[in-house]
Amino acid sequence: MSSATSAWGSSGLAYLTGLPDGPPDFSRATVLTHAQRVAAAVGERLGVTMDAAGLLTGRAALLGLTRRGRVSAGGATRLLVAADGWCAITLSRPDDAAAVPALVQSDDDKGDPWAALRRWVATQPLAAVIERTTLLDIPAAALGQATATAPRIRPRGTRAPAHGVAGLLVADLSAMWAGPLCGQLLARAGASVVKVESPARPDGTRAGNQSFFDWMNGEKLSYCVDFDRQEDELRQLLAVADVVIEGSRPAALTRRRLGPDDVPAGKGRIWLRVKGYLDERPAFGDDAAVGGGLVGVAADGPVFCGDAIADPLTGLEAARLVADSLGRGGGELIEVSMAAVAAGYAELPTQASVANLLAPPPPVPPPARRAARLGAHNEAVRQLVVQRSCRPC
């Protein structure tokens, strides 16, 4: 048994990969090996210790998830067979499920959108599935449709002297997992990270499992601001931030004049966009992983690999990109795609799975600091903005 196989099993990733009534899948063990190398390099640059296995399996451990084969560990995404291949569709938001009758052009199975989806997808070519789900803003991906594309890095403003993370001000506008994980890693490295949320649409994980929300956001200041009515106040924060993490589609900020072209480019500022794809399509961690081809393998087709694995892999990659940019002096707009990151890991060699090895569930991460209530640090953040606005350039 190789060390990669052993690590994959003991991490809980094998426990999370495979058919629910079958053996755990060890075929993707090199994914963890590579993630461990990346985490070690990023941790050295940021001055913190990073446990790659814990980052990849922590949510599943906190939520008590297990492998479910062609249903994602979290339950919101499913692998479905189309006329010419496999695809993944996510129904994690109420609007997604509500749009299914329009997608399949039928009101049948009102109580079970998945039954209607399964029948409809089976009659459609993958191109038609992706075209119609994109039209209705439903996250979906054809298996392996994304390629391992390098992040886009473009100059934006002037560079500053190379420096580390400690003392930086980070405005974290992202939600869910990938972007917040990057922000949390920067906070652990000594940055002041401000989690920015709208009162109308706070981070969806705030209303979910408290331990997971704490794990992602426990080291951050909470700043609640109305993006439509207080855009000037938010723009002031973005103008003095050293790093901006953006997780929504760029158009959402651009139409409010809050994008990187609308905010004065501070010296050395890094603007990081975490996207599902490098276009405007929505994505979540499980369907993005399928889009990148990062799946496990069963006898009769693909199964989900880990738990929304494109999310933590992208959060780790995003932290590496910020650290690299700081070493260059910043002054950059960086766009990283979850599907492209997954595609890079999908290109790693696979191995034959082993059916008789034990695969324990993932260990629960150490207790995290309790995340602040929504808007708990509004005044403190405003004072930070005032102080930084008065500093010489």
Short mmCIF file of C-alpha atoms in Angstrom, two decimals:
data_model
loop_
_atom_site.label_atom_id
_atom_site.label_comp_id
_atom_site.label_asym_id
_atom_site.label_seq_id
_atom_site.Cartn_x
_atom_site.Cartn_y
_atom_site.Cartn_z
CA MET A 1 0.00 0.00 0.00
CA SER A 2 1.45 3.37 -1.02
CA SER A 3 1.75 6.32 1.34
CA ALA A 4 -0.65 8.24 -0.94
CA THR A 5 -3.26 5.50 -0.60
CA SER A 6 -2.82 5.39 3.17
CA ALA A 7 -3.13 9.18 3.50
CA TRP A 8 -6.23 9.25 1.27
CA GLY A 9 -7.88 6.61 3.43
CA SER A 10 -6.95 8.06 6.82
CA SER A 11 -7.96 11.58 5.76
CA GLY A 12 -11.58 10.56 5.25
CA LEU A 13 -11.49 11.28 1.50
CA ALA A 14 -11.94 7.60 0.63
CA TYR A 15 -14.85 7.49 3.09
CA LEU A 16 -16.41 10.33 1.06
CA THR A 17 -15.79 8.81 -2.38
CA GLY A 18 -17.56 5.82 -3.91
CA LEU A 19 -21.00 4.26 -4.08
CA PRO A 20 -22.91 4.32 -0.78
CA ASP A 21 -23.40 0.54 -0.81
CA GLY A 22 -19.95 -0.24 -2.19
CA PRO A 23 -16.32 0.03 -1.11
CA PRO A 24 -14.59 3.39 -0.66
CA ASP A 25 -12.72 4.70 -3.70
CA PHE A 26 -8.95 5.23 -3.41
CA SER A 27 -8.32 6.00 -7.09
CA ARG A 28 -7.74 9.75 -6.58
CA ALA A 29 -5.12 9.48 -3.84
CA THR A 30 -2.65 11.70 -5.74
CA VAL A 31 -5.08 14.63 -5.34
CA LEU A 32 -4.33 14.75 -1.62
CA THR A 33 -0.60 14.29 -2.20
CA HIS A 34 -0.52 17.33 -4.48
CA ALA A 35 -2.79 19.38 -2.20
CA GLN A 36 -0.41 18.64 0.68
CA ARG A 37 2.50 20.03 -1.34
CA VAL A 38 0.55 23.18 -2.18
CA ALA A 39 -0.54 23.63 1.45
CA ALA A 40 3.03 23.23 2.67
CA ALA A 41 4.29 25.86 0.20
CA VAL A 42 1.49 28.30 1.00
CA GLY A 43 1.89 27.75 4.72
CA GLU A 44 5.59 28.50 4.51
CA ARG A 45 4.94 31.76 2.66
CA LEU A 46 2.18 32.84 5.04
CA GLY A 47 3.91 31.63 8.18
CA VAL A 48 1.13 29.26 9.26
CA THR A 49 0.68 25.49 9.39
CA MET A 50 -1.88 24.12 6.96
CA ASP A 51 -3.45 20.67 7.04
CA ALA A 52 -4.52 19.93 3.46
CA ALA A 53 -6.51 16.84 4.43
CA GLY A 54 -8.38 18.80 7.09
CA LEU A 55 -9.19 21.57 4.61
CA LEU A 56 -10.62 19.07 2.12
CA THR A 57 -12.69 17.04 4.58
CA GLY A 58 -13.45 19.45 7.42
CA ARG A 59 -16.95 20.38 6.30
CA ALA A 60 -17.97 16.75 5.90
CA ALA A 61 -16.63 15.99 9.37
CA LEU A 62 -18.49 18.91 10.93
CA LEU A 63 -21.75 18.02 9.16
CA GLY A 64 -21.44 14.25 9.54
CA LEU A 65 -21.48 13.60 5.78
CA THR A 66 -20.58 10.37 4.03
CA ARG A 67 -20.28 9.12 0.44
CA ARG A 68 -23.48 8.95 -1.55
CA GLY A 69 -22.21 7.97 -4.97
CA ARG A 70 -24.02 10.01 -7.62
CA VAL A 71 -25.62 12.24 -5.02
CA SER A 72 -23.13 14.72 -3.59
CA ALA A 73 -22.16 14.29 0.05
CA GLY A 74 -24.04 17.49 0.87
CA GLY A 75 -27.09 16.34 -1.12
CA ALA A 76 -27.61 19.36 -3.40
CA THR A 77 -25.93 18.05 -6.57
CA ARG A 78 -26.51 14.91 -8.63
CA LEU A 79 -24.74 13.16 -11.46
CA LEU A 80 -27.21 12.43 -14.26
CA VAL A 81 -26.92 10.55 -17.55
CA ALA A 82 -27.61 12.60 -20.69
CA ALA A 83 -28.01 11.24 -24.19
CA ASP A 84 -24.27 11.53 -24.84
CA GLY A 85 -22.56 11.52 -21.45
CA TRP A 86 -22.67 12.52 -17.79
CA CYS A 87 -23.47 15.88 -16.23
CA ALA A 88 -23.95 17.36 -12.77
CA ILE A 89 -26.81 19.65 -11.78
CA THR A 90 -27.07 21.53 -8.49
CA LEU A 91 -30.34 22.56 -6.83
CA SER A 92 -28.99 24.24 -3.71
CA ARG A 93 -31.03 27.45 -3.85
CA PRO A 94 -34.85 27.72 -3.72
CA ASP A 95 -34.78 29.45 -7.12
CA ASP A 96 -32.96 26.47 -8.65
CA ALA A 97 -35.68 23.98 -7.74
CA ALA A 98 -38.38 26.48 -8.69
CA ALA A 99 -36.88 26.79 -12.19
CA VAL A 100 -36.98 23.04 -12.92
CA PRO A 101 -40.49 23.04 -14.52
CA ALA A 102 -39.34 25.76 -16.92
CA LEU A 103 -36.14 23.83 -17.63
CA VAL A 104 -37.88 20.55 -18.47
CA GLN A 105 -40.95 22.33 -19.88
CA SER A 106 -43.30 20.27 -17.76
CA ASP A 107 -45.21 20.66 -14.50
CA ASP A 108 -45.06 16.94 -13.71
CA ASP A 109 -43.41 15.72 -10.49
CA LYS A 110 -43.98 19.02 -8.70
CA GLY A 111 -42.95 17.37 -5.44
CA ASP A 112 -39.77 15.80 -6.83
CA PRO A 113 -37.74 17.99 -9.19
CA TRP A 114 -35.04 15.31 -9.49
CA ALA A 115 -37.41 12.78 -11.07
CA ALA A 116 -38.37 15.30 -13.76
CA LEU A 117 -34.74 16.28 -14.26
CA ARG A 118 -33.56 12.69 -14.60
CA ARG A 119 -36.11 11.93 -17.32
CA TRP A 120 -35.46 15.16 -19.20
CA VAL A 121 -31.68 14.98 -19.08
CA ALA A 122 -31.74 11.39 -20.39
CA THR A 123 -33.32 12.66 -23.64
CA GLN A 124 -30.98 15.62 -24.17
CA PRO A 125 -27.46 16.04 -25.52
CA LEU A 126 -25.06 17.59 -23.03
CA ALA A 127 -24.83 20.79 -25.06
CA ALA A 128 -28.58 21.32 -24.73
CA VAL A 129 -28.52 20.62 -20.98
CA ILE A 130 -25.78 23.18 -20.41
CA GLU A 131 -27.41 25.75 -22.71
CA ARG A 132 -30.80 25.58 -20.99
CA THR A 133 -29.48 25.42 -17.42
CA THR A 134 -27.27 28.42 -18.14
CA LEU A 135 -30.27 30.31 -19.53
CA LEU A 136 -32.18 29.65 -16.30
CA ASP A 137 -29.14 30.29 -14.04
CA ILE A 138 -29.10 26.71 -12.69
CA PRO A 139 -25.57 25.48 -11.85
CA ALA A 140 -24.69 22.57 -14.13
CA ALA A 141 -21.65 21.06 -15.80
CA ALA A 142 -20.86 18.41 -18.37
CA LEU A 143 -18.29 15.93 -17.10
CA GLY A 144 -14.81 17.13 -17.99
CA GLN A 145 -15.92 20.16 -19.99
CA ALA A 146 -13.42 22.52 -18.30
CA THR A 147 -9.70 22.54 -18.93
CA ALA A 148 -6.82 23.19 -16.56
CA THR A 149 -6.50 26.87 -17.39
CA ALA A 150 -4.02 29.05 -15.53
CA PRO A 151 -5.52 31.88 -13.46
CA ARG A 152 -5.84 35.20 -15.27
CA ILE A 153 -3.48 37.79 -13.79
CA ARG A 154 -3.59 41.36 -15.10
CA PRO A 155 -1.89 44.54 -13.87
CA ARG A 156 -4.22 46.85 -11.94
CA GLY A 157 -2.64 49.94 -10.43
CA THR A 158 0.93 50.29 -9.27
CA ARG A 159 3.08 47.80 -7.41
CA ALA A 160 4.31 48.20 -3.84
CA PRO A 161 7.42 46.76 -2.20
CA ALA A 162 7.10 43.01 -1.68
CA HIS A 163 5.77 42.18 1.78
CA GLY A 164 3.98 39.55 3.80
CA VAL A 165 0.38 39.19 4.95
CA ALA A 166 0.64 40.44 8.55
CA GLY A 167 -1.06 43.81 8.98
CA LEU A 168 -2.90 43.78 5.66
CA LEU A 169 -6.53 44.84 5.42
CA VAL A 170 -8.58 42.30 3.47
CA ALA A 171 -12.15 42.98 2.32
CA ASP A 172 -13.78 39.56 1.90
CA LEU A 173 -16.94 39.93 -0.20
CA SER A 174 -17.13 36.20 -0.95
CA ALA A 175 -19.54 33.61 0.43
CA MET A 176 -19.89 29.87 0.96
CA TRP A 177 -16.49 28.10 0.97
CA ALA A 178 -13.72 28.81 -1.58
CA GLY A 179 -13.37 32.58 -1.10
CA PRO A 180 -14.06 32.52 2.65
CA LEU A 181 -11.42 29.81 3.07
CA CYS A 182 -8.86 32.02 1.36
CA GLY A 183 -9.85 34.89 3.65
CA GLN A 184 -9.63 32.68 6.73
CA LEU A 185 -6.13 31.50 5.80
CA LEU A 186 -5.05 35.14 5.37
CA ALA A 187 -6.58 35.97 8.76
CA ARG A 188 -4.62 33.14 10.37
CA ALA A 189 -1.49 34.64 8.84
CA GLY A 190 -2.09 37.98 10.56
CA ALA A 191 -4.25 39.99 8.16
CA SER A 192 -7.26 41.99 9.37
CA VAL A 193 -10.03 40.36 7.34
CA VAL A 194 -13.40 42.07 7.08
CA LYS A 195 -16.26 39.77 6.09
CA VAL A 196 -18.63 41.96 4.08
CA GLU A 197 -22.28 40.90 3.88
CA SER A 198 -25.51 42.47 2.73
CA PRO A 199 -28.42 42.55 5.23
CA ALA A 200 -30.70 41.36 2.43
CA ARG A 201 -28.41 38.54 1.28
CA PRO A 202 -25.92 37.47 3.95
CA ASP A 203 -23.62 34.53 3.35
CA GLY A 204 -25.91 31.51 2.97
CA THR A 205 -23.75 29.41 5.27
CA ARG A 206 -24.54 31.79 8.15
CA ALA A 207 -27.99 30.19 8.36
CA GLY A 208 -26.59 26.66 8.12
CA ASN A 209 -24.28 24.64 10.33
CA GLN A 210 -22.82 27.05 12.89
CA SER A 211 -19.60 25.09 13.32
CA PHE A 212 -18.85 25.26 9.60
CA PHE A 213 -19.56 28.99 9.48
CA ASP A 214 -17.29 29.49 12.49
CA TRP A 215 -14.57 27.40 10.84
CA MET A 216 -14.62 29.62 7.75
CA ASN A 217 -15.19 32.99 9.40
CA GLY A 218 -14.23 32.87 13.07
CA GLU A 219 -11.15 35.08 12.67
CA LYS A 220 -12.90 37.85 10.71
CA LEU A 221 -14.54 41.16 11.50
CA SER A 222 -18.22 41.26 10.48
CA TYR A 223 -19.33 44.26 8.43
CA CYS A 224 -22.94 44.52 7.25
CA VAL A 225 -23.67 47.07 4.53
CA ASP A 226 -26.46 47.53 1.99
CA PHE A 227 -24.79 47.17 -1.40
CA ASP A 228 -27.53 49.25 -3.08
CA ARG A 229 -28.04 52.04 -0.54
CA GLN A 230 -24.62 52.27 1.07
CA GLU A 231 -22.43 51.70 -1.96
CA ASP A 232 -20.37 54.83 -1.24
CA GLU A 233 -19.50 53.53 2.23
CA LEU A 234 -18.56 50.15 0.83
CA ARG A 235 -16.50 51.78 -1.91
CA GLN A 236 -14.48 53.59 0.75
CA LEU A 237 -13.62 50.26 2.38
CA LEU A 238 -12.59 48.76 -0.96
CA ALA A 239 -10.48 51.83 -1.72
CA VAL A 240 -8.32 51.37 1.40
CA ALA A 241 -8.16 47.56 1.38
CA ASP A 242 -4.89 45.84 0.49
CA VAL A 243 -6.70 42.74 -0.78
CA VAL A 244 -10.26 42.36 -2.06
CA ILE A 245 -11.78 38.87 -2.35
CA GLU A 246 -14.80 38.77 -4.61
CA GLY A 247 -16.99 35.69 -5.02
CA SER A 248 -20.06 36.98 -6.85
CA ARG A 249 -20.27 37.38 -10.58
CA PRO A 250 -18.36 40.53 -11.61
CA ALA A 251 -21.46 42.12 -13.13
CA ALA A 252 -23.10 42.22 -9.70
CA LEU A 253 -20.47 44.67 -8.43
CA THR A 254 -19.94 46.47 -11.72
CA ARG A 255 -23.55 47.60 -11.98
CA ARG A 256 -23.20 49.13 -8.51
CA ARG A 257 -19.91 50.82 -9.51
CA LEU A 258 -18.06 48.67 -6.98
CA GLY A 259 -15.79 46.73 -9.32
CA PRO A 260 -12.02 47.14 -9.70
CA ASP A 261 -12.52 49.72 -12.48
CA ASP A 262 -14.73 51.84 -10.21
CA VAL A 263 -12.57 51.91 -7.09
CA PRO A 264 -9.34 53.95 -7.01
CA ALA A 265 -6.47 51.52 -7.49
CA GLY A 266 -4.50 51.62 -4.26
CA LYS A 267 -0.77 50.99 -4.46
CA GLY A 268 -0.13 47.27 -4.49
CA ARG A 269 -3.80 46.29 -4.11
CA ILE A 270 -4.68 42.72 -5.06
CA TRP A 271 -8.20 42.13 -6.37
CA LEU A 272 -9.01 38.42 -6.34
CA ARG A 273 -12.04 37.04 -8.18
CA VAL A 274 -13.07 33.49 -7.30
CA LYS A 275 -15.38 32.19 -10.02
CA GLY A 276 -17.06 28.95 -10.98
CA TYR A 277 -15.80 29.30 -14.53
CA LEU A 278 -13.91 32.08 -16.25
CA ASP A 279 -17.21 33.17 -17.82
CA GLU A 280 -20.36 34.25 -15.97
CA ARG A 281 -21.83 30.80 -15.33
CA PRO A 282 -22.77 29.98 -11.72
CA ALA A 283 -21.15 27.02 -10.00
CA PHE A 284 -20.87 25.28 -6.66
CA GLY A 285 -18.08 23.02 -5.49
CA ASP A 286 -19.57 19.69 -6.54
CA ASP A 287 -20.71 20.62 -10.04
CA ALA A 288 -17.49 22.59 -10.64
CA ALA A 289 -15.49 19.48 -9.71
CA VAL A 290 -17.47 17.43 -12.23
CA GLY A 291 -16.97 20.17 -14.83
CA GLY A 292 -13.23 19.81 -14.27
CA GLY A 293 -13.43 16.02 -14.51
CA LEU A 294 -12.46 15.49 -10.87
CA VAL A 295 -14.65 12.48 -10.02
CA GLY A 296 -14.28 9.05 -8.52
CA VAL A 297 -14.94 5.93 -10.55
CA ALA A 298 -17.40 3.10 -9.97
CA ALA A 299 -18.00 0.07 -12.17
CA ASP A 300 -20.88 1.71 -14.01
CA GLY A 301 -19.76 5.32 -14.19
CA PRO A 302 -18.51 8.36 -12.25
CA VAL A 303 -19.23 9.19 -8.62
CA PHE A 304 -18.57 12.34 -6.63
CA CYS A 305 -15.05 12.76 -5.29
CA GLY A 306 -14.96 14.02 -1.70
CA ASP A 307 -17.26 16.80 -0.55
CA ALA A 308 -17.57 19.81 -2.89
CA ILE A 309 -13.85 19.32 -3.40
CA ALA A 310 -13.44 22.16 -5.92
CA ASP A 311 -14.23 24.62 -3.11
CA PRO A 312 -11.37 23.90 -0.69
CA LEU A 313 -8.91 23.20 -3.51
CA THR A 314 -9.73 26.62 -4.97
CA GLY A 315 -9.56 28.33 -1.57
CA LEU A 316 -6.09 26.90 -1.10
CA GLU A 317 -5.06 27.92 -4.62
CA ALA A 318 -6.45 31.42 -4.06
CA ALA A 319 -4.33 31.83 -0.93
CA ARG A 320 -1.28 30.76 -2.95
CA LEU A 321 -2.10 33.32 -5.65
CA VAL A 322 -2.38 36.13 -3.09
CA ALA A 323 0.90 35.13 -1.47
CA ASP A 324 2.62 35.02 -4.87
CA SER A 325 1.19 38.40 -5.82
CA LEU A 326 2.40 39.96 -2.56
CA GLY A 327 5.86 38.72 -3.45
CA ARG A 328 5.60 40.62 -6.76
CA GLY A 329 4.34 43.78 -5.07
CA GLY A 330 0.66 43.27 -5.88
CA GLY A 331 -1.13 45.73 -8.13
CA GLU A 332 -2.98 42.88 -9.84
CA LEU A 333 -6.45 41.63 -10.75
CA ILE A 334 -6.50 37.83 -10.39
CA GLU A 335 -9.29 35.55 -11.62
CA VAL A 336 -9.30 31.90 -10.58
CA SER A 337 -11.87 29.34 -11.69
CA MET A 338 -13.04 26.47 -9.49
CA ALA A 339 -13.64 24.24 -12.52
CA ALA A 340 -10.17 25.00 -13.90
CA VAL A 341 -8.55 24.21 -10.54
CA ALA A 342 -10.48 20.92 -10.41
CA ALA A 343 -9.38 20.15 -13.97
CA GLY A 344 -5.75 20.59 -12.95
CA TYR A 345 -6.16 18.04 -10.16
CA ALA A 346 -8.11 15.73 -12.49
CA GLU A 347 -5.02 15.51 -14.70
CA LEU A 348 -3.00 13.90 -11.89
CA PRO A 349 -2.42 10.16 -12.32
CA THR A 350 -5.11 7.88 -10.94
CA GLN A 351 -4.49 4.47 -9.44
CA ALA A 352 -6.35 1.23 -9.07
CA SER A 353 -8.68 1.38 -6.10
CA VAL A 354 -8.37 -1.16 -3.28
CA ALA A 355 -11.60 -2.70 -2.06
CA ASN A 356 -10.45 -4.23 1.23
CA LEU A 357 -8.86 -1.21 2.92
CA LEU A 358 -10.52 0.53 5.84
CA ALA A 359 -11.59 4.12 5.31
CA PRO A 360 -12.58 5.85 8.57
CA PRO A 361 -14.66 9.03 8.50
CA PRO A 362 -12.76 12.32 8.43
CA PRO A 363 -11.59 13.73 11.76
CA VAL A 364 -13.43 16.78 13.06
CA PRO A 365 -11.35 19.99 12.85
CA PRO A 366 -10.27 21.61 16.11
CA PRO A 367 -12.88 23.96 17.57
CA ALA A 368 -12.89 27.33 15.83
CA ARG A 369 -13.44 30.76 17.30
CA ARG A 370 -17.12 31.72 17.24
CA ALA A 371 -17.86 33.89 14.22
CA ALA A 372 -19.19 37.36 14.94
CA ARG A 373 -22.86 38.16 14.56
CA LEU A 374 -23.85 40.01 11.40
CA GLY A 375 -22.58 43.61 11.53
CA ALA A 376 -20.95 43.24 14.94
CA HIS A 377 -17.89 45.25 13.88
CA ASN A 378 -19.44 47.96 11.71
CA GLU A 379 -18.09 50.83 13.81
CA ALA A 380 -14.66 49.27 14.14
CA VAL A 381 -14.46 48.82 10.37
CA ARG A 382 -15.53 52.41 9.77
CA GLN A 383 -12.76 53.56 12.09
CA LEU A 384 -10.26 51.41 10.18
CA VAL A 385 -11.38 53.06 6.94
CA VAL A 386 -10.97 56.55 8.43
CA GLN A 387 -7.52 55.72 9.77
CA ARG A 388 -6.33 54.26 6.49
CA SER A 389 -7.84 57.11 4.46
CA CYS A 390 -5.66 59.54 6.40
CA ARG A 391 -2.42 57.65 5.76
CA PRO A 392 0.00 59.04 3.22
CA CYS A 393 0.07 57.11 -0.04
#
